[in-house]
Every structure is written in structure tokens, then in C-alpha cells.
Backbone atoms as SQL, in Angstrom:
CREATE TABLE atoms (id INTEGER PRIMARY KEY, chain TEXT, resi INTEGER, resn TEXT, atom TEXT, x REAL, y REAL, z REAL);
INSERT INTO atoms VALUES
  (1, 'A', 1, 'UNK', 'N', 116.160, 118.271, 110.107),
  (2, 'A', 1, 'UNK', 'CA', 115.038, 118.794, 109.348),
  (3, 'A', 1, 'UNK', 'C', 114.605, 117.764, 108.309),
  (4, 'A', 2, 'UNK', 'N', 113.284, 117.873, 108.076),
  (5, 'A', 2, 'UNK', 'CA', 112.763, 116.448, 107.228),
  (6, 'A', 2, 'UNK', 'C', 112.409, 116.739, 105.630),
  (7, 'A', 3, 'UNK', 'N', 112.964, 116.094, 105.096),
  (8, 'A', 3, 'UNK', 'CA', 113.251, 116.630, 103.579),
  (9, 'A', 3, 'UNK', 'C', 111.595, 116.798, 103.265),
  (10, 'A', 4, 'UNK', 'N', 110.947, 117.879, 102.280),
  (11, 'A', 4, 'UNK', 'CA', 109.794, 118.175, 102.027),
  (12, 'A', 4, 'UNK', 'C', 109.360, 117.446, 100.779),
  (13, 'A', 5, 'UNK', 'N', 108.205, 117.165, 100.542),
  (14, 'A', 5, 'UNK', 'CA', 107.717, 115.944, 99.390),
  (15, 'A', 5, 'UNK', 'C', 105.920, 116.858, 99.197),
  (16, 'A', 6, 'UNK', 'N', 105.871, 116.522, 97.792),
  (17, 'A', 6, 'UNK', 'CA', 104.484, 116.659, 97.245),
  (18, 'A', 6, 'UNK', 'C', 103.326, 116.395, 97.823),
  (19, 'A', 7, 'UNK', 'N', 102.251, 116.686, 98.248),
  (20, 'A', 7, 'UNK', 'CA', 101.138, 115.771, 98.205),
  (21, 'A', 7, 'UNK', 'C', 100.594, 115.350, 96.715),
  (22, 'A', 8, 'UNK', 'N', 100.223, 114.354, 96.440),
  (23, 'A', 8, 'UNK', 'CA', 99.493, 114.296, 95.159),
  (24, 'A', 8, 'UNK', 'C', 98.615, 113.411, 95.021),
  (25, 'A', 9, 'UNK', 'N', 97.769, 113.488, 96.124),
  (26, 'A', 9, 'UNK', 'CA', 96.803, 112.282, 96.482),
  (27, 'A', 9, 'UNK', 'C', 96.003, 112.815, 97.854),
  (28, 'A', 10, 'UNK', 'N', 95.392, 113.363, 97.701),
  (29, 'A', 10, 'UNK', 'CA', 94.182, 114.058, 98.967),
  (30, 'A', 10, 'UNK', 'C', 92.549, 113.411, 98.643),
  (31, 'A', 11, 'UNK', 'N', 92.322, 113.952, 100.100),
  (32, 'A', 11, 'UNK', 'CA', 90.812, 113.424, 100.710),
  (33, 'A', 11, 'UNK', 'C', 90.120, 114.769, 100.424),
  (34, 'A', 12, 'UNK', 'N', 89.009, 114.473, 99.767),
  (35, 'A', 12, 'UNK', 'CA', 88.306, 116.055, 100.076),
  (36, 'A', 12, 'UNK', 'C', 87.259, 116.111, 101.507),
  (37, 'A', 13, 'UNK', 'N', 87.749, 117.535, 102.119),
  (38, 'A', 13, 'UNK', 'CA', 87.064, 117.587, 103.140),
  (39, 'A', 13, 'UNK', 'C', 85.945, 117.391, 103.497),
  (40, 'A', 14, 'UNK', 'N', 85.477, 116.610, 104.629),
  (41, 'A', 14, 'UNK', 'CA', 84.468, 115.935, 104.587),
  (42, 'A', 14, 'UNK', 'C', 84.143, 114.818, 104.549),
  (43, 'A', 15, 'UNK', 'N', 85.076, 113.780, 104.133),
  (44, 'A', 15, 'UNK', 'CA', 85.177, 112.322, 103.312),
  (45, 'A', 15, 'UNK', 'C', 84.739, 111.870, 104.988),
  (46, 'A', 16, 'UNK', 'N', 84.405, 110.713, 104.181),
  (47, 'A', 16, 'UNK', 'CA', 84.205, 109.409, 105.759),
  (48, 'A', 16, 'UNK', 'C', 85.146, 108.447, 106.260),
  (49, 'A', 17, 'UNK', 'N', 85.962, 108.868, 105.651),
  (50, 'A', 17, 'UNK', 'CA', 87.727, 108.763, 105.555),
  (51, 'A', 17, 'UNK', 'C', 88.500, 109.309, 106.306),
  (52, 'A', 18, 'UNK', 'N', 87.707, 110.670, 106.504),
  (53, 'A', 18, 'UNK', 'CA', 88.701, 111.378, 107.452),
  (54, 'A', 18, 'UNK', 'C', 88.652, 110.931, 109.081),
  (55, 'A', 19, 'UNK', 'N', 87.502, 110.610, 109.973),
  (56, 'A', 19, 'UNK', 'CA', 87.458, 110.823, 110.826),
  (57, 'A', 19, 'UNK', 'C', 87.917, 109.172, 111.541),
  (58, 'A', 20, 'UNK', 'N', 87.987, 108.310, 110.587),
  (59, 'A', 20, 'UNK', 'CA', 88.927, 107.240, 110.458),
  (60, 'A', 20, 'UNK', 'C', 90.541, 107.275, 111.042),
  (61, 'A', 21, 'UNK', 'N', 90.980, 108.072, 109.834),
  (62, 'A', 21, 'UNK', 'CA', 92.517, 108.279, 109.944),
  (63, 'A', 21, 'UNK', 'C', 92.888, 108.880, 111.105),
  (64, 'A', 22, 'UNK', 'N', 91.919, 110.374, 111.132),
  (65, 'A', 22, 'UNK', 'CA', 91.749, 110.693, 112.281),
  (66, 'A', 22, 'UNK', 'C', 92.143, 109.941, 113.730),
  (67, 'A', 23, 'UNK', 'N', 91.257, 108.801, 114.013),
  (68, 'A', 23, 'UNK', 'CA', 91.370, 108.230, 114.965),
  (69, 'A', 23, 'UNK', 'C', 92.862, 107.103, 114.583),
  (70, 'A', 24, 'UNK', 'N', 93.221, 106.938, 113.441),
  (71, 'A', 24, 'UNK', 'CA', 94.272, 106.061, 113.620),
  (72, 'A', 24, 'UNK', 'C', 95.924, 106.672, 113.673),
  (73, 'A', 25, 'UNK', 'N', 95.730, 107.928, 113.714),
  (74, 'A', 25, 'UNK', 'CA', 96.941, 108.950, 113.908),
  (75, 'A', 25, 'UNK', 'C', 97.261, 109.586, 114.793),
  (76, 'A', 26, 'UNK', 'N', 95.656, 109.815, 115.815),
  (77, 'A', 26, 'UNK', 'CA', 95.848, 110.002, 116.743),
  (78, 'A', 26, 'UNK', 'C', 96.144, 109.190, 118.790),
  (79, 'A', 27, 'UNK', 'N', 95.666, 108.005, 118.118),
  (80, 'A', 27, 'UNK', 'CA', 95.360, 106.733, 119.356),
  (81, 'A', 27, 'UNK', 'C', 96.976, 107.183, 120.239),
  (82, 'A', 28, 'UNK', 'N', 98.093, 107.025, 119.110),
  (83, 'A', 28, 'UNK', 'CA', 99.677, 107.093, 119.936),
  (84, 'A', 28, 'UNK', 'C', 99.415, 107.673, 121.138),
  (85, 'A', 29, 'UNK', 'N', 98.637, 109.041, 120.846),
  (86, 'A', 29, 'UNK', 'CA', 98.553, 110.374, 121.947),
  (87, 'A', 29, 'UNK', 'C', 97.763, 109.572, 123.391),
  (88, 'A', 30, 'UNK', 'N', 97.096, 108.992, 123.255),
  (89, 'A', 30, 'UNK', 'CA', 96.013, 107.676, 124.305),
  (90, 'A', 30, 'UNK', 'C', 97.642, 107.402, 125.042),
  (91, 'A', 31, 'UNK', 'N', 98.420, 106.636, 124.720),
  (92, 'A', 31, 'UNK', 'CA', 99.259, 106.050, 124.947),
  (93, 'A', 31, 'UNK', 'C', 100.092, 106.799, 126.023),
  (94, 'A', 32, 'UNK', 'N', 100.765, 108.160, 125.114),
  (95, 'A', 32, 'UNK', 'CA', 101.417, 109.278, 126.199),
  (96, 'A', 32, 'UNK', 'C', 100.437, 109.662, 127.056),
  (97, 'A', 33, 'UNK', 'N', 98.849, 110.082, 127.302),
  (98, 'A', 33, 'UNK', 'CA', 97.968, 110.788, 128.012),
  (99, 'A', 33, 'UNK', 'C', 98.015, 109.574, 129.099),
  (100, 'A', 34, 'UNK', 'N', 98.163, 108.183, 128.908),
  (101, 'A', 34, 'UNK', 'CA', 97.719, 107.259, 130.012),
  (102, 'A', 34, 'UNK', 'C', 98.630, 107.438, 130.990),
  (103, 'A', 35, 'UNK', 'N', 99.700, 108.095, 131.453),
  (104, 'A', 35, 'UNK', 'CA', 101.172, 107.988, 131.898),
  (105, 'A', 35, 'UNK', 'C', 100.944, 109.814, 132.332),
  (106, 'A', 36, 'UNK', 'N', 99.988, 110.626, 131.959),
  (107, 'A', 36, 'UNK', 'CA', 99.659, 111.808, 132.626),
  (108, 'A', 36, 'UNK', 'C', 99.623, 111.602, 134.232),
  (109, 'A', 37, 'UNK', 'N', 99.718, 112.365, 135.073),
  (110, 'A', 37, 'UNK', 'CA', 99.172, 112.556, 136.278),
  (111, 'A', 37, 'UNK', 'C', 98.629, 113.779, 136.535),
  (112, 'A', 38, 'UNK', 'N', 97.539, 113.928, 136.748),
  (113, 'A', 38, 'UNK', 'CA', 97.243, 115.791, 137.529),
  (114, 'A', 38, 'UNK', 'C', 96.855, 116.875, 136.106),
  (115, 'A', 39, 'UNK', 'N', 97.141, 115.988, 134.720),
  (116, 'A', 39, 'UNK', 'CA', 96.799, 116.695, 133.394),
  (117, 'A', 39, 'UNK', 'C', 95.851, 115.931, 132.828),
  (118, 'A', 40, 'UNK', 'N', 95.143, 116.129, 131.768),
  (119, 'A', 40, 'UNK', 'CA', 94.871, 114.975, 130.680),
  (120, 'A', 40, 'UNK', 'C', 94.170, 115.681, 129.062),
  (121, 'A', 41, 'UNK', 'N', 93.868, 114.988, 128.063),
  (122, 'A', 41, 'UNK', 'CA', 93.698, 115.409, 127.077),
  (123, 'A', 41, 'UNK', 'C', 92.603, 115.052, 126.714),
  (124, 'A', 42, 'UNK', 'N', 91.501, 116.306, 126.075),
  (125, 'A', 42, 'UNK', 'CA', 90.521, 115.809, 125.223),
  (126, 'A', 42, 'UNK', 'C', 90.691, 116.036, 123.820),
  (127, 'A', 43, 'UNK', 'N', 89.794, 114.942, 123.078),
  (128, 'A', 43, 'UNK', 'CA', 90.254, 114.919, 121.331),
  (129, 'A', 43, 'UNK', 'C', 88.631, 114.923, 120.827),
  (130, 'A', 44, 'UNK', 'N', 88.535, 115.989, 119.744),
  (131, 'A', 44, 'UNK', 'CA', 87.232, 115.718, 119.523),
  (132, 'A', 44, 'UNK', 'C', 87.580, 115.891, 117.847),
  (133, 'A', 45, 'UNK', 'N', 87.563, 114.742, 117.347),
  (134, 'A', 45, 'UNK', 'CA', 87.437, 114.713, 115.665),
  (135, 'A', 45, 'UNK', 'C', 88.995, 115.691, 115.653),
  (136, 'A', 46, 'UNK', 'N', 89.234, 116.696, 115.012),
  (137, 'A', 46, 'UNK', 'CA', 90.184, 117.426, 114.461),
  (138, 'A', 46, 'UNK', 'C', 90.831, 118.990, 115.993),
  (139, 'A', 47, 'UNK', 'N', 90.479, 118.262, 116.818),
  (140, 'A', 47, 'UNK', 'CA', 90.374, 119.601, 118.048),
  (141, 'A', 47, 'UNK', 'C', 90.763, 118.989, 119.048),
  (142, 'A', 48, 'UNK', 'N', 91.329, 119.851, 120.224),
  (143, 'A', 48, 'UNK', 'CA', 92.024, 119.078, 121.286),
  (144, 'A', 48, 'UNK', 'C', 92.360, 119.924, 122.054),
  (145, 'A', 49, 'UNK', 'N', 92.732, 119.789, 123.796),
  (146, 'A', 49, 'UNK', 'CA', 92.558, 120.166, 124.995),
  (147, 'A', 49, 'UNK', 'C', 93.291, 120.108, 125.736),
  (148, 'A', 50, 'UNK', 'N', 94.149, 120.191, 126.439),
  (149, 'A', 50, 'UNK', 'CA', 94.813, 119.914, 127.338),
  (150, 'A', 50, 'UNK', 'C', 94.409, 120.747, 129.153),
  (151, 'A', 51, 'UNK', 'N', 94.044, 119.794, 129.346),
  (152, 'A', 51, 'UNK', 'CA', 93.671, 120.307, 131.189),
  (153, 'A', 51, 'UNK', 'C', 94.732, 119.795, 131.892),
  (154, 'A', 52, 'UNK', 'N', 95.075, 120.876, 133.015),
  (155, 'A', 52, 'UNK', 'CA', 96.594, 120.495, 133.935),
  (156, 'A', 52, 'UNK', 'C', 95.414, 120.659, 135.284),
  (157, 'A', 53, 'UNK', 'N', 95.900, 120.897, 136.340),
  (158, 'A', 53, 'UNK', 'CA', 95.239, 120.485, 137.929),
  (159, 'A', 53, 'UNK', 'C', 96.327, 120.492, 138.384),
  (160, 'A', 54, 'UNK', 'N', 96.330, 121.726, 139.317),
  (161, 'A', 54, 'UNK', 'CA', 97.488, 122.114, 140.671),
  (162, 'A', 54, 'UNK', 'C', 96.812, 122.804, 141.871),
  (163, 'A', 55, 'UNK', 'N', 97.848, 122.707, 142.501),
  (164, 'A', 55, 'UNK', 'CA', 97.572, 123.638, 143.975),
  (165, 'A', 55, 'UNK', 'C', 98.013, 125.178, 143.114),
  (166, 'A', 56, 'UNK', 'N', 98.949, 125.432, 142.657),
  (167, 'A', 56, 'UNK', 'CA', 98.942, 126.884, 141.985),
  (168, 'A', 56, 'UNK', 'C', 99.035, 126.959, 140.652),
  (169, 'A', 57, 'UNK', 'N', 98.858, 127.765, 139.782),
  (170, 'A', 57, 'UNK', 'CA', 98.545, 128.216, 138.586),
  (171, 'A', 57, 'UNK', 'C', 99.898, 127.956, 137.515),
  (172, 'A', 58, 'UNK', 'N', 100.809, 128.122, 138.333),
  (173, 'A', 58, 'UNK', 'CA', 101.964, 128.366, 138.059),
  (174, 'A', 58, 'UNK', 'C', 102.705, 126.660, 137.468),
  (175, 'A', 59, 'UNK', 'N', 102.308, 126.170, 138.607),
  (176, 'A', 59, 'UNK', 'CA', 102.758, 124.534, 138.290),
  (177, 'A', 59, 'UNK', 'C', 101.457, 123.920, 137.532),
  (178, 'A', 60, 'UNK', 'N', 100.257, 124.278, 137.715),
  (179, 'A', 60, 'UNK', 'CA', 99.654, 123.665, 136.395),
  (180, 'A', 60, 'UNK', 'C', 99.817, 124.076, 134.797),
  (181, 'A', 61, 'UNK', 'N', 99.866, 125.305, 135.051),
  (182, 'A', 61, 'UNK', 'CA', 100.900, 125.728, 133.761),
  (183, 'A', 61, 'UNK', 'C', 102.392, 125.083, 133.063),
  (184, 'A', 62, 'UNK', 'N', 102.854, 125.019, 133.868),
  (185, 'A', 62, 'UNK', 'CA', 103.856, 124.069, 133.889),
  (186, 'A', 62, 'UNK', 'C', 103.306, 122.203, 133.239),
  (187, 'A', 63, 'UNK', 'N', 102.662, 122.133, 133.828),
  (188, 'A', 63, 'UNK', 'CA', 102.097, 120.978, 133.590),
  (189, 'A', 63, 'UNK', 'C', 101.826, 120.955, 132.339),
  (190, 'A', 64, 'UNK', 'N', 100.886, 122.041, 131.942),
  (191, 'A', 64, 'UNK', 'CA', 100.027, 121.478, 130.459),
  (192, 'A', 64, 'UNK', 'C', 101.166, 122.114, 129.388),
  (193, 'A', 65, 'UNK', 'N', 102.221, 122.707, 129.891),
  (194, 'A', 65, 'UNK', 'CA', 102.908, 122.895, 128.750),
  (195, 'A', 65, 'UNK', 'C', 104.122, 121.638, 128.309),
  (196, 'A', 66, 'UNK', 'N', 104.429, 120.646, 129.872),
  (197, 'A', 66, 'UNK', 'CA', 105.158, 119.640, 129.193),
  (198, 'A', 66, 'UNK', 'C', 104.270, 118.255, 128.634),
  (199, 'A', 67, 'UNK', 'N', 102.473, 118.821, 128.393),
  (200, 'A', 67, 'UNK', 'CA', 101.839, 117.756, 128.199),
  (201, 'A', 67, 'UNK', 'C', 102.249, 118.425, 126.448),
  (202, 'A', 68, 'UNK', 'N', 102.030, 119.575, 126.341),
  (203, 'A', 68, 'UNK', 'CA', 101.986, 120.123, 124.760),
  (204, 'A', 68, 'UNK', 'C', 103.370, 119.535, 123.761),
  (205, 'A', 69, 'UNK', 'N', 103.954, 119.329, 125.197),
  (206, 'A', 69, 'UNK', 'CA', 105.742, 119.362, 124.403),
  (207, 'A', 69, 'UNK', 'C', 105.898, 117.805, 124.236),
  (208, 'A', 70, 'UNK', 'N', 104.905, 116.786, 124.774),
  (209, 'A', 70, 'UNK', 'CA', 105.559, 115.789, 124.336),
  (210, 'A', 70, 'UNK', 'C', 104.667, 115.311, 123.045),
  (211, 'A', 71, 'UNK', 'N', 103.564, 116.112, 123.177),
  (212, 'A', 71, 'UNK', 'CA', 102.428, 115.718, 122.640),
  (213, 'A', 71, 'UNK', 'C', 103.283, 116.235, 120.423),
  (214, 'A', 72, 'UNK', 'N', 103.810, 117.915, 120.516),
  (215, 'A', 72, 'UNK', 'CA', 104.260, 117.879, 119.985),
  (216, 'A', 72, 'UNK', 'C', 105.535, 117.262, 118.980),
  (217, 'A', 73, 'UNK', 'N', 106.146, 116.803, 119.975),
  (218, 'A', 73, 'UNK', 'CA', 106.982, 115.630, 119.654),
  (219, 'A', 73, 'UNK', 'C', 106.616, 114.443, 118.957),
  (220, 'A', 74, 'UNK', 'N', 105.656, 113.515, 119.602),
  (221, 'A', 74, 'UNK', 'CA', 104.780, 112.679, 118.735),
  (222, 'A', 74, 'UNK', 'C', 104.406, 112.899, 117.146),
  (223, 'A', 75, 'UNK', 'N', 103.898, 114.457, 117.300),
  (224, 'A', 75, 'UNK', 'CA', 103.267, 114.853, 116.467),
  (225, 'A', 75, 'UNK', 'C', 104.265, 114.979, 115.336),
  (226, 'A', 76, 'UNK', 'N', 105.553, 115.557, 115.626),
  (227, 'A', 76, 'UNK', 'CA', 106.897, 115.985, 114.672),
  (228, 'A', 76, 'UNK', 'C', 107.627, 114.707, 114.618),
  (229, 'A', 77, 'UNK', 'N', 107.510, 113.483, 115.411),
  (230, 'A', 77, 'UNK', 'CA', 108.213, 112.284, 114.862),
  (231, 'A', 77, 'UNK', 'C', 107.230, 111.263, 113.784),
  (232, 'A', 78, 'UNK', 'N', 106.202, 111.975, 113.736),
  (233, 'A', 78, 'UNK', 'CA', 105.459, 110.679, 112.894),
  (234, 'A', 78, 'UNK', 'C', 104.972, 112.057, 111.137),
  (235, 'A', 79, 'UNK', 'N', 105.296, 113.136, 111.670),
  (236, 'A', 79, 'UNK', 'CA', 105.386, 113.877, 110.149),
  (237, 'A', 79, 'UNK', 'C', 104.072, 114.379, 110.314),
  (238, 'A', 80, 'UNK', 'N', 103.480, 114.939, 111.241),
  (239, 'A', 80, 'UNK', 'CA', 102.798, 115.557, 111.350),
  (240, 'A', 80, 'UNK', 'C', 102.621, 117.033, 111.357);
């Protein structure tokens, strides 16, 4: 578990700042999505997608949930 810390230094929403960082926090995810097969991810500013593609429902389900799980991972190793 990751020891918890202050913020004491924020962007107010909206800034032209954000959609910056945005893209520089999120690129890693480019990286895991390129190595997808049969899934893939859309990112729009602060929002995001995951599409799977199977012969049954069951294994594309499957699919987009180990796209969520690595995606989450990323997300929980960089303190997100």
C-alpha cells in the first residue's frame, strides 16, 4: 500500500495544462494497447474505451477485462 501525501499545488480545471499532462501520463497505455490483439483502446482527453472482438461474447468479455487489468496496473504503478 502506498503511503498517502498532500496535494498542495493544483491546476484549476480547465487550464491548458491539463490536456498536456494528460497526454504525457497517458502515452505508457499506447505502449500496452500496441501488443493488444482482437481488443483496443480509445482515449479522448480525460475518457476512455475499451473494445474486445470475438467469435462469442463470453471470450470478448474476457478480453476487455484483461485489457482493464493491465491497463489498471499501469495506472496503480505510476500513482494514479
Amino acid at each position: 500500500m502506498m503511503n498517502t501525501f498532500n496535494i498542495e499545488h493544483r491546476m484549476p480545471q480547465g487550464s491548458p495544462l491539463s490536456p498536456i499532462l494528460s497526454a504525457l501520463y497517458t502515452t505508457p497505455l499506447l505502449d500496452i494497447t500496441d501488443q493488444w490483439v482482437h481488443r483496443d483502446l480509445n482515449l479522448y482527453v480525460d475518457d476512455g474505451a475499451i473494445f474486445a472482438v470475438s467469435a462469442t461474447m463470453v471470450v470478448a468479455t474476457e478480453a476487455a477485462q484483461q485489457g482493464l487489468n493491465q491497463i489498471l496496473q499501469l495506472l496503480t504503478t505510476n500513482g494514479l
